Amino acid sequence: MLIEVSQIPPDGLDVVLPTGELDLGNPADLWEGPASVRAAMHLGRSGRGLVIGGTFVGDVLLICSRCLERFRFQAADRFDLYCEVGTQAPSGDQRELDDDELDVTYLEEGRINTDHLLRENILLSLPVQPLCREDCRGLCPQCGANLNLGSCGCQAPVGDPRLQVLRKVR
């Protein structure tokens, strides 16, 4: 959904996005398909810019980083952004950004894309290494069997025979 900044009244605007599918972009082997997301936001004016606060709840189909099984993950979080209409400071000269500039999102076209805001915040709420469950045993390094489904029968590697002498030292 696109919201024109000029259409936001002085006392702000409340936006409720009913449950719908949101494309999260390139999955990068972490998730699969779109997310089912429900969100609410408040867009308010503040000085030269806008303050956007919101919450979301969504189901994302993730891929476990240990066993590669797919599982549903419920992403839920709150976010707050400060936006200014216009372009960022001229980029011709390289300079260090102030702390105040790091927290500003620039809206170049005078529009807020709620899908983009939600996508960014959902991706930030996903775990770096998703696990289907806390005690996931992963895959066997020899045969690739899913150890959550049962033992595979592979023998544990003995190790480098040159290091056998060190195992006897205690």
Short mmCIF file of N, CA and C in Angstrom, two decimals:
data_model
loop_
_atom_site.label_atom_id
_atom_site.label_comp_id
_atom_site.label_asym_id
_atom_site.label_seq_id
_atom_site.Cartn_x
_atom_site.Cartn_y
_atom_site.Cartn_z
N MET A 1 0.84 -1.16 0.00
CA MET A 1 0.00 0.00 0.00
C MET A 1 0.90 1.24 0.00
N LEU A 2 0.57 2.19 -0.84
CA LEU A 2 1.31 3.46 -0.89
C LEU A 2 0.47 4.54 -0.22
N ILE A 3 1.12 5.32 0.64
CA ILE A 3 0.44 6.42 1.32
C ILE A 3 1.18 7.70 0.98
N GLU A 4 0.46 8.66 0.43
CA GLU A 4 1.04 9.96 0.11
C GLU A 4 1.24 10.75 1.40
N VAL A 5 2.44 11.27 1.60
CA VAL A 5 2.75 12.03 2.80
C VAL A 5 1.86 13.26 2.89
N SER A 6 1.55 13.87 1.76
CA SER A 6 0.71 15.08 1.76
C SER A 6 -0.72 14.79 2.23
N GLN A 7 -1.14 13.53 2.21
CA GLN A 7 -2.50 13.17 2.61
C GLN A 7 -2.62 12.85 4.11
N ILE A 8 -1.50 12.89 4.82
CA ILE A 8 -1.52 12.57 6.25
C ILE A 8 -1.95 13.82 7.01
N PRO A 9 -3.05 13.75 7.77
CA PRO A 9 -3.52 14.93 8.50
C PRO A 9 -2.56 15.32 9.63
N PRO A 10 -2.66 16.55 10.14
CA PRO A 10 -1.75 17.01 11.20
C PRO A 10 -1.78 16.14 12.47
N ASP A 11 -2.95 15.57 12.78
CA ASP A 11 -3.04 14.74 13.98
C ASP A 11 -2.65 13.28 13.72
N GLY A 12 -2.21 12.98 12.53
CA GLY A 12 -1.72 11.63 12.22
C GLY A 12 -2.75 10.76 11.52
N LEU A 13 -2.33 9.58 11.18
CA LEU A 13 -3.16 8.64 10.45
C LEU A 13 -2.91 7.24 10.99
N ASP A 14 -4.00 6.54 11.32
CA ASP A 14 -3.89 5.15 11.75
C ASP A 14 -4.21 4.26 10.56
N VAL A 15 -3.34 3.28 10.35
CA VAL A 15 -3.51 2.35 9.23
C VAL A 15 -3.51 0.94 9.78
N VAL A 16 -4.55 0.18 9.45
CA VAL A 16 -4.62 -1.23 9.84
C VAL A 16 -4.58 -2.04 8.56
N LEU A 17 -3.60 -2.92 8.48
CA LEU A 17 -3.48 -3.79 7.32
C LEU A 17 -3.97 -5.18 7.71
N PRO A 18 -5.09 -5.63 7.14
CA PRO A 18 -5.60 -6.95 7.50
C PRO A 18 -4.64 -8.04 7.04
N THR A 19 -4.85 -9.24 7.55
CA THR A 19 -3.98 -10.36 7.20
C THR A 19 -3.94 -10.54 5.70
N GLY A 20 -2.74 -10.56 5.17
CA GLY A 20 -2.54 -10.74 3.74
C GLY A 20 -1.15 -11.28 3.49
N GLU A 21 -0.91 -11.71 2.27
CA GLU A 21 0.40 -12.26 1.92
C GLU A 21 1.34 -11.13 1.51
N LEU A 22 2.58 -11.24 1.97
CA LEU A 22 3.60 -10.25 1.68
C LEU A 22 4.82 -10.97 1.13
N ASP A 23 5.24 -10.58 -0.07
CA ASP A 23 6.43 -11.17 -0.68
C ASP A 23 7.66 -10.66 0.05
N LEU A 24 8.48 -11.58 0.56
CA LEU A 24 9.68 -11.20 1.31
C LEU A 24 10.91 -11.08 0.42
N GLY A 25 10.77 -11.31 -0.86
CA GLY A 25 11.91 -11.18 -1.76
C GLY A 25 12.69 -12.47 -1.89
N ASN A 26 13.96 -12.35 -2.28
CA ASN A 26 14.83 -13.50 -2.49
C ASN A 26 15.02 -14.26 -1.18
N PRO A 27 14.70 -15.55 -1.14
CA PRO A 27 14.71 -16.28 0.12
C PRO A 27 16.08 -16.54 0.74
N ALA A 28 17.13 -16.54 -0.02
CA ALA A 28 18.49 -16.75 0.51
C ALA A 28 18.58 -18.02 1.36
N ASP A 29 17.83 -19.04 1.02
CA ASP A 29 17.83 -20.34 1.72
C ASP A 29 17.43 -20.24 3.19
N LEU A 30 16.73 -19.20 3.57
CA LEU A 30 16.28 -19.07 4.95
C LEU A 30 14.77 -19.24 5.08
N TRP A 31 14.02 -18.82 4.07
CA TRP A 31 12.57 -18.93 4.12
C TRP A 31 12.06 -19.36 2.76
N GLU A 32 10.78 -19.66 2.74
CA GLU A 32 10.17 -20.12 1.50
C GLU A 32 8.81 -19.45 1.34
N GLY A 33 8.56 -18.92 0.18
CA GLY A 33 7.27 -18.33 -0.14
C GLY A 33 7.00 -17.02 0.58
N PRO A 34 5.79 -16.48 0.38
CA PRO A 34 5.42 -15.22 1.02
C PRO A 34 5.05 -15.43 2.49
N ALA A 35 5.03 -14.35 3.24
CA ALA A 35 4.62 -14.38 4.64
C ALA A 35 3.16 -13.96 4.74
N SER A 36 2.47 -14.52 5.69
CA SER A 36 1.11 -14.11 5.99
C SER A 36 1.20 -13.11 7.14
N VAL A 37 0.86 -11.84 6.87
CA VAL A 37 1.15 -10.76 7.82
C VAL A 37 -0.09 -9.92 8.13
N ARG A 38 -0.19 -9.52 9.39
CA ARG A 38 -1.21 -8.57 9.84
C ARG A 38 -0.46 -7.45 10.55
N ALA A 39 -0.83 -6.20 10.30
CA ALA A 39 -0.07 -5.08 10.88
C ALA A 39 -0.98 -3.89 11.18
N ALA A 40 -0.49 -3.06 12.08
CA ALA A 40 -1.15 -1.79 12.40
C ALA A 40 -0.05 -0.74 12.55
N MET A 41 -0.31 0.46 12.02
CA MET A 41 0.69 1.53 12.08
C MET A 41 0.01 2.85 12.41
N HIS A 42 0.79 3.73 13.03
CA HIS A 42 0.36 5.11 13.22
C HIS A 42 1.40 6.00 12.56
N LEU A 43 0.95 6.86 11.67
CA LEU A 43 1.83 7.80 10.98
C LEU A 43 1.53 9.19 11.52
N GLY A 44 2.51 9.81 12.14
CA GLY A 44 2.30 11.13 12.73
C GLY A 44 3.35 12.12 12.26
N ARG A 45 2.99 13.38 12.24
CA ARG A 45 3.93 14.42 11.83
C ARG A 45 4.77 14.85 13.03
N SER A 46 6.04 15.14 12.74
CA SER A 46 6.96 15.58 13.79
C SER A 46 8.00 16.49 13.17
N GLY A 47 7.87 17.77 13.40
CA GLY A 47 8.82 18.72 12.82
C GLY A 47 8.84 18.63 11.31
N ARG A 48 10.03 18.40 10.73
CA ARG A 48 10.16 18.30 9.27
C ARG A 48 9.79 16.93 8.74
N GLY A 49 9.60 15.97 9.61
CA GLY A 49 9.41 14.61 9.13
C GLY A 49 8.18 13.92 9.68
N LEU A 50 8.24 12.61 9.61
CA LEU A 50 7.15 11.76 10.07
C LEU A 50 7.69 10.74 11.05
N VAL A 51 6.86 10.40 12.02
CA VAL A 51 7.18 9.31 12.93
C VAL A 51 6.20 8.19 12.62
N ILE A 52 6.73 7.01 12.35
CA ILE A 52 5.90 5.86 12.04
C ILE A 52 6.15 4.81 13.11
N GLY A 53 5.10 4.45 13.79
CA GLY A 53 5.18 3.39 14.80
C GLY A 53 4.20 2.31 14.43
N GLY A 54 4.58 1.07 14.64
CA GLY A 54 3.67 0.01 14.28
C GLY A 54 4.03 -1.32 14.90
N THR A 55 3.12 -2.25 14.72
CA THR A 55 3.32 -3.62 15.16
C THR A 55 2.92 -4.55 14.03
N PHE A 56 3.47 -5.74 14.04
CA PHE A 56 3.08 -6.74 13.05
C PHE A 56 3.15 -8.13 13.67
N VAL A 57 2.36 -9.01 13.11
CA VAL A 57 2.38 -10.43 13.44
C VAL A 57 2.29 -11.15 12.12
N GLY A 58 3.17 -12.12 11.92
CA GLY A 58 3.16 -12.84 10.65
C GLY A 58 3.72 -14.23 10.76
N ASP A 59 3.24 -15.11 9.90
CA ASP A 59 3.76 -16.47 9.80
C ASP A 59 4.67 -16.56 8.60
N VAL A 60 5.88 -17.08 8.83
CA VAL A 60 6.87 -17.24 7.76
C VAL A 60 7.30 -18.70 7.75
N LEU A 61 7.38 -19.28 6.56
CA LEU A 61 7.86 -20.65 6.42
C LEU A 61 9.38 -20.60 6.32
N LEU A 62 10.05 -21.00 7.42
CA LEU A 62 11.51 -20.97 7.48
C LEU A 62 12.09 -22.35 7.21
N ILE A 63 13.39 -22.39 6.94
CA ILE A 63 14.11 -23.64 6.72
C ILE A 63 15.12 -23.77 7.85
N CYS A 64 15.04 -24.88 8.59
CA CYS A 64 15.91 -25.11 9.74
C CYS A 64 17.37 -25.15 9.28
N SER A 65 18.23 -24.46 10.01
CA SER A 65 19.64 -24.39 9.62
C SER A 65 20.40 -25.67 9.96
N ARG A 66 19.81 -26.56 10.75
CA ARG A 66 20.49 -27.82 11.09
C ARG A 66 19.99 -29.01 10.29
N CYS A 67 18.66 -29.17 10.20
CA CYS A 67 18.12 -30.37 9.54
C CYS A 67 17.48 -30.08 8.19
N LEU A 68 17.38 -28.83 7.80
CA LEU A 68 16.83 -28.39 6.51
C LEU A 68 15.34 -28.67 6.33
N GLU A 69 14.63 -28.97 7.43
CA GLU A 69 13.18 -29.16 7.37
C GLU A 69 12.50 -27.79 7.40
N ARG A 70 11.34 -27.70 6.77
CA ARG A 70 10.58 -26.46 6.78
C ARG A 70 9.70 -26.43 8.03
N PHE A 71 9.54 -25.23 8.60
CA PHE A 71 8.68 -25.07 9.78
C PHE A 71 8.11 -23.66 9.80
N ARG A 72 6.97 -23.52 10.46
CA ARG A 72 6.31 -22.21 10.58
C ARG A 72 6.90 -21.45 11.76
N PHE A 73 7.23 -20.19 11.50
CA PHE A 73 7.78 -19.31 12.53
C PHE A 73 6.86 -18.11 12.64
N GLN A 74 6.46 -17.78 13.86
CA GLN A 74 5.61 -16.60 14.03
C GLN A 74 6.50 -15.41 14.38
N ALA A 75 6.57 -14.49 13.45
CA ALA A 75 7.34 -13.25 13.65
C ALA A 75 6.38 -12.20 14.19
N ALA A 76 6.76 -11.59 15.28
CA ALA A 76 5.94 -10.53 15.88
C ALA A 76 6.89 -9.51 16.48
N ASP A 77 6.65 -8.25 16.18
CA ASP A 77 7.54 -7.23 16.72
C ASP A 77 6.88 -5.86 16.61
N ARG A 78 7.56 -4.90 17.17
CA ARG A 78 7.13 -3.50 17.12
C ARG A 78 8.27 -2.71 16.49
N PHE A 79 7.93 -1.66 15.75
CA PHE A 79 8.97 -0.84 15.12
C PHE A 79 8.59 0.63 15.20
N ASP A 80 9.62 1.47 15.21
CA ASP A 80 9.47 2.92 15.21
C ASP A 80 10.48 3.50 14.24
N LEU A 81 10.03 4.37 13.35
CA LEU A 81 10.90 4.98 12.35
C LEU A 81 10.68 6.48 12.32
N TYR A 82 11.74 7.17 11.97
CA TYR A 82 11.62 8.60 11.70
C TYR A 82 11.95 8.80 10.23
N CYS A 83 11.05 9.43 9.49
CA CYS A 83 11.24 9.62 8.04
C CYS A 83 11.21 11.12 7.71
N GLU A 84 11.97 11.47 6.69
CA GLU A 84 11.93 12.83 6.15
C GLU A 84 11.70 12.74 4.65
N VAL A 85 10.90 13.68 4.16
CA VAL A 85 10.64 13.73 2.73
C VAL A 85 11.80 14.45 2.06
N GLY A 86 12.23 13.94 0.93
CA GLY A 86 13.34 14.55 0.20
C GLY A 86 14.48 13.56 0.07
N THR A 87 15.53 14.04 -0.52
CA THR A 87 16.68 13.16 -0.73
C THR A 87 17.69 13.33 0.37
N GLN A 88 18.54 12.35 0.48
CA GLN A 88 19.61 12.38 1.46
C GLN A 88 20.59 13.49 1.11
N ALA A 89 21.44 13.83 2.04
CA ALA A 89 22.45 14.86 1.81
C ALA A 89 23.28 14.50 0.59
N PRO A 90 23.84 15.48 -0.12
CA PRO A 90 24.61 15.19 -1.32
C PRO A 90 25.69 14.15 -1.05
N SER A 91 25.80 13.19 -1.97
CA SER A 91 26.73 12.08 -1.76
C SER A 91 28.04 12.28 -2.50
N GLY A 92 28.27 13.45 -3.08
CA GLY A 92 29.51 13.71 -3.81
C GLY A 92 30.73 13.66 -2.91
N ASP A 93 30.61 14.21 -1.72
CA ASP A 93 31.72 14.19 -0.76
C ASP A 93 31.46 13.09 0.25
N GLN A 94 32.50 12.33 0.52
CA GLN A 94 32.37 11.31 1.55
C GLN A 94 32.59 11.96 2.90
N ARG A 95 31.68 11.68 3.80
CA ARG A 95 31.80 12.22 5.15
C ARG A 95 31.16 11.25 6.12
N GLU A 96 31.52 11.37 7.35
CA GLU A 96 30.95 10.51 8.38
C GLU A 96 29.58 11.04 8.76
N LEU A 97 28.61 10.13 8.88
CA LEU A 97 27.27 10.53 9.25
C LEU A 97 27.18 10.78 10.75
N ASP A 98 26.38 11.77 11.11
CA ASP A 98 26.10 12.04 12.52
C ASP A 98 25.17 10.96 13.04
N ASP A 99 25.09 10.82 14.36
CA ASP A 99 24.18 9.86 14.97
C ASP A 99 22.73 10.15 14.57
N ASP A 100 22.39 11.44 14.49
CA ASP A 100 21.03 11.81 14.11
C ASP A 100 20.69 11.38 12.69
N GLU A 101 21.65 11.40 11.80
CA GLU A 101 21.41 11.04 10.40
C GLU A 101 21.26 9.53 10.21
N LEU A 102 21.82 8.74 11.11
CA LEU A 102 21.74 7.29 10.97
C LEU A 102 20.33 6.77 11.21
N ASP A 103 19.54 7.50 11.96
CA ASP A 103 18.19 7.05 12.31
C ASP A 103 17.11 7.60 11.39
N VAL A 104 17.49 8.23 10.29
CA VAL A 104 16.51 8.85 9.39
C VAL A 104 16.33 7.97 8.15
N THR A 105 15.06 7.72 7.82
CA THR A 105 14.72 7.06 6.56
C THR A 105 14.22 8.15 5.62
N TYR A 106 14.79 8.21 4.43
CA TYR A 106 14.41 9.27 3.49
C TYR A 106 13.37 8.76 2.51
N LEU A 107 12.32 9.54 2.31
CA LEU A 107 11.25 9.22 1.37
C LEU A 107 11.43 10.11 0.15
N GLU A 108 12.02 9.58 -0.89
CA GLU A 108 12.36 10.39 -2.06
C GLU A 108 11.15 10.81 -2.89
N GLU A 109 10.13 10.01 -2.93
CA GLU A 109 8.99 10.32 -3.79
C GLU A 109 7.81 10.89 -3.02
N GLY A 110 7.98 11.17 -1.74
CA GLY A 110 6.88 11.71 -0.96
C GLY A 110 5.80 10.69 -0.66
N ARG A 111 6.16 9.41 -0.76
CA ARG A 111 5.21 8.33 -0.50
C ARG A 111 5.81 7.32 0.47
N ILE A 112 4.95 6.73 1.26
CA ILE A 112 5.37 5.66 2.17
C ILE A 112 4.85 4.35 1.60
N ASN A 113 5.75 3.42 1.39
CA ASN A 113 5.38 2.09 0.92
C ASN A 113 5.30 1.17 2.14
N THR A 114 4.08 0.89 2.59
CA THR A 114 3.92 0.08 3.80
C THR A 114 4.44 -1.34 3.60
N ASP A 115 4.33 -1.87 2.39
CA ASP A 115 4.85 -3.23 2.14
C ASP A 115 6.36 -3.26 2.35
N HIS A 116 7.05 -2.23 1.88
CA HIS A 116 8.51 -2.16 2.04
C HIS A 116 8.88 -2.07 3.52
N LEU A 117 8.18 -1.24 4.28
CA LEU A 117 8.45 -1.11 5.71
C LEU A 117 8.23 -2.43 6.44
N LEU A 118 7.13 -3.09 6.12
CA LEU A 118 6.84 -4.37 6.78
C LEU A 118 7.87 -5.43 6.40
N ARG A 119 8.19 -5.51 5.11
CA ARG A 119 9.17 -6.51 4.65
C ARG A 119 10.49 -6.34 5.40
N GLU A 120 10.97 -5.10 5.47
CA GLU A 120 12.24 -4.82 6.14
C GLU A 120 12.20 -5.23 7.61
N ASN A 121 11.11 -4.90 8.30
CA ASN A 121 11.03 -5.20 9.73
C ASN A 121 10.79 -6.68 10.00
N ILE A 122 10.07 -7.36 9.13
CA ILE A 122 9.90 -8.81 9.29
C ILE A 122 11.24 -9.51 9.11
N LEU A 123 11.99 -9.13 8.08
CA LEU A 123 13.29 -9.76 7.85
C LEU A 123 14.24 -9.50 9.01
N LEU A 124 14.17 -8.32 9.61
CA LEU A 124 15.01 -8.02 10.77
C LEU A 124 14.61 -8.84 12.00
N SER A 125 13.36 -9.28 12.06
CA SER A 125 12.90 -10.05 13.22
C SER A 125 13.17 -11.55 13.09
N LEU A 126 13.60 -12.01 11.91
CA LEU A 126 13.86 -13.44 11.73
C LEU A 126 15.18 -13.83 12.40
N PRO A 127 15.24 -15.05 12.93
CA PRO A 127 16.50 -15.50 13.54
C PRO A 127 17.58 -15.68 12.48
N VAL A 128 18.83 -15.45 12.87
CA VAL A 128 19.96 -15.59 11.94
C VAL A 128 20.12 -17.06 11.55
N GLN A 129 20.00 -17.96 12.52
CA GLN A 129 20.06 -19.39 12.25
C GLN A 129 18.77 -20.01 12.75
N PRO A 130 17.76 -20.11 11.89
CA PRO A 130 16.48 -20.64 12.33
C PRO A 130 16.58 -22.11 12.72
N LEU A 131 15.91 -22.48 13.81
CA LEU A 131 15.87 -23.86 14.26
C LEU A 131 14.42 -24.30 14.37
N CYS A 132 14.13 -25.51 13.85
CA CYS A 132 12.77 -26.03 13.91
C CYS A 132 12.34 -26.28 15.35
N ARG A 133 13.30 -26.64 16.19
CA ARG A 133 13.08 -26.77 17.63
C ARG A 133 14.44 -26.63 18.32
N GLU A 134 14.41 -26.31 19.58
CA GLU A 134 15.66 -26.02 20.29
C GLU A 134 16.60 -27.21 20.34
N ASP A 135 16.06 -28.42 20.43
CA ASP A 135 16.90 -29.61 20.53
C ASP A 135 17.08 -30.32 19.18
N CYS A 136 17.01 -29.58 18.09
CA CYS A 136 17.20 -30.17 16.76
C CYS A 136 18.58 -30.82 16.67
N ARG A 137 18.62 -32.07 16.22
CA ARG A 137 19.88 -32.82 16.15
C ARG A 137 20.57 -32.67 14.81
N GLY A 138 19.89 -32.12 13.82
CA GLY A 138 20.52 -31.85 12.53
C GLY A 138 20.65 -33.08 11.65
N LEU A 139 21.61 -33.03 10.75
CA LEU A 139 21.86 -34.10 9.78
C LEU A 139 23.14 -34.85 10.14
N CYS A 140 23.17 -36.14 9.82
CA CYS A 140 24.37 -36.94 10.01
C CYS A 140 25.45 -36.44 9.05
N PRO A 141 26.65 -36.16 9.54
CA PRO A 141 27.70 -35.66 8.65
C PRO A 141 28.21 -36.70 7.66
N GLN A 142 27.96 -38.01 7.93
CA GLN A 142 28.42 -39.05 7.01
C GLN A 142 27.39 -39.34 5.90
N CYS A 143 26.13 -39.62 6.31
CA CYS A 143 25.14 -40.05 5.31
C CYS A 143 24.07 -39.01 5.01
N GLY A 144 23.95 -37.96 5.82
CA GLY A 144 22.97 -36.91 5.57
C GLY A 144 21.58 -37.21 6.09
N ALA A 145 21.41 -38.27 6.88
CA ALA A 145 20.09 -38.61 7.42
C ALA A 145 19.68 -37.58 8.47
N ASN A 146 18.37 -37.33 8.55
CA ASN A 146 17.84 -36.42 9.56
C ASN A 146 17.85 -37.14 10.90
N LEU A 147 18.69 -36.71 11.83
CA LEU A 147 18.84 -37.37 13.12
C LEU A 147 17.64 -37.13 14.04
N ASN A 148 16.74 -36.22 13.70
CA ASN A 148 15.52 -36.02 14.48
C ASN A 148 14.55 -37.18 14.26
N LEU A 149 14.67 -37.86 13.13
CA LEU A 149 13.77 -38.97 12.81
C LEU A 149 14.27 -40.30 13.35
N GLY A 150 15.50 -40.34 13.82
CA GLY A 150 16.07 -41.57 14.37
C GLY A 150 17.54 -41.66 14.04
N SER A 151 18.17 -42.63 14.68
CA SER A 151 19.60 -42.84 14.47
C SER A 151 19.83 -43.44 13.09
N CYS A 152 20.95 -43.12 12.48
CA CYS A 152 21.23 -43.59 11.12
C CYS A 152 22.12 -44.83 11.10
N GLY A 153 22.80 -45.14 12.18
CA GLY A 153 23.66 -46.31 12.22
C GLY A 153 25.08 -46.07 11.77
N CYS A 154 25.41 -44.87 11.39
CA CYS A 154 26.79 -44.58 10.98
C CYS A 154 27.70 -44.61 12.21
N GLN A 155 28.92 -45.05 12.00
CA GLN A 155 29.91 -45.07 13.08
C GLN A 155 30.55 -43.69 13.18
N ALA A 156 30.79 -43.27 14.41
CA ALA A 156 31.46 -41.99 14.61
C ALA A 156 32.88 -42.10 14.09
N PRO A 157 33.39 -41.10 13.43
CA PRO A 157 34.75 -41.18 12.91
C PRO A 157 35.76 -41.31 14.06
N VAL A 158 36.75 -42.17 13.84
CA VAL A 158 37.77 -42.42 14.85
C VAL A 158 38.69 -41.22 14.99
N GLY A 159 38.91 -40.52 13.93
CA GLY A 159 39.79 -39.37 13.96
C GLY A 159 41.11 -39.69 13.30
N ASP A 160 41.97 -38.76 13.34
CA ASP A 160 43.29 -38.90 12.74
C ASP A 160 44.13 -39.88 13.56
N PRO A 161 44.60 -41.00 12.95
CA PRO A 161 45.37 -41.99 13.70
C PRO A 161 46.68 -41.42 14.27
N ARG A 162 47.18 -40.37 13.70
CA ARG A 162 48.41 -39.77 14.21
C ARG A 162 48.21 -39.12 15.58
N LEU A 163 46.95 -38.84 15.92
CA LEU A 163 46.67 -38.18 17.19
C LEU A 163 46.26 -39.16 18.29
N GLN A 164 46.27 -40.48 18.03
CA GLN A 164 45.89 -41.49 19.01
C GLN A 164 46.75 -41.39 20.27
N VAL A 165 48.01 -41.09 20.12
CA VAL A 165 48.92 -40.99 21.26
C VAL A 165 48.44 -39.89 22.22
N LEU A 166 47.93 -38.81 21.69
CA LEU A 166 47.48 -37.71 22.54
C LEU A 166 46.23 -38.06 23.34
N ARG A 167 45.42 -39.00 22.86
CA ARG A 167 44.21 -39.40 23.58
C ARG A 167 44.56 -40.14 24.87
N LYS A 168 45.72 -40.76 24.91
CA LYS A 168 46.15 -41.51 26.09
C LYS A 168 46.70 -40.59 27.18
N VAL A 169 47.11 -39.39 26.82
CA VAL A 169 47.67 -38.44 27.78
C VAL A 169 46.53 -37.76 28.54
N ARG A 170 46.59 -37.79 29.84
CA ARG A 170 45.55 -37.13 30.65
C ARG A 170 46.13 -36.45 31.82
#
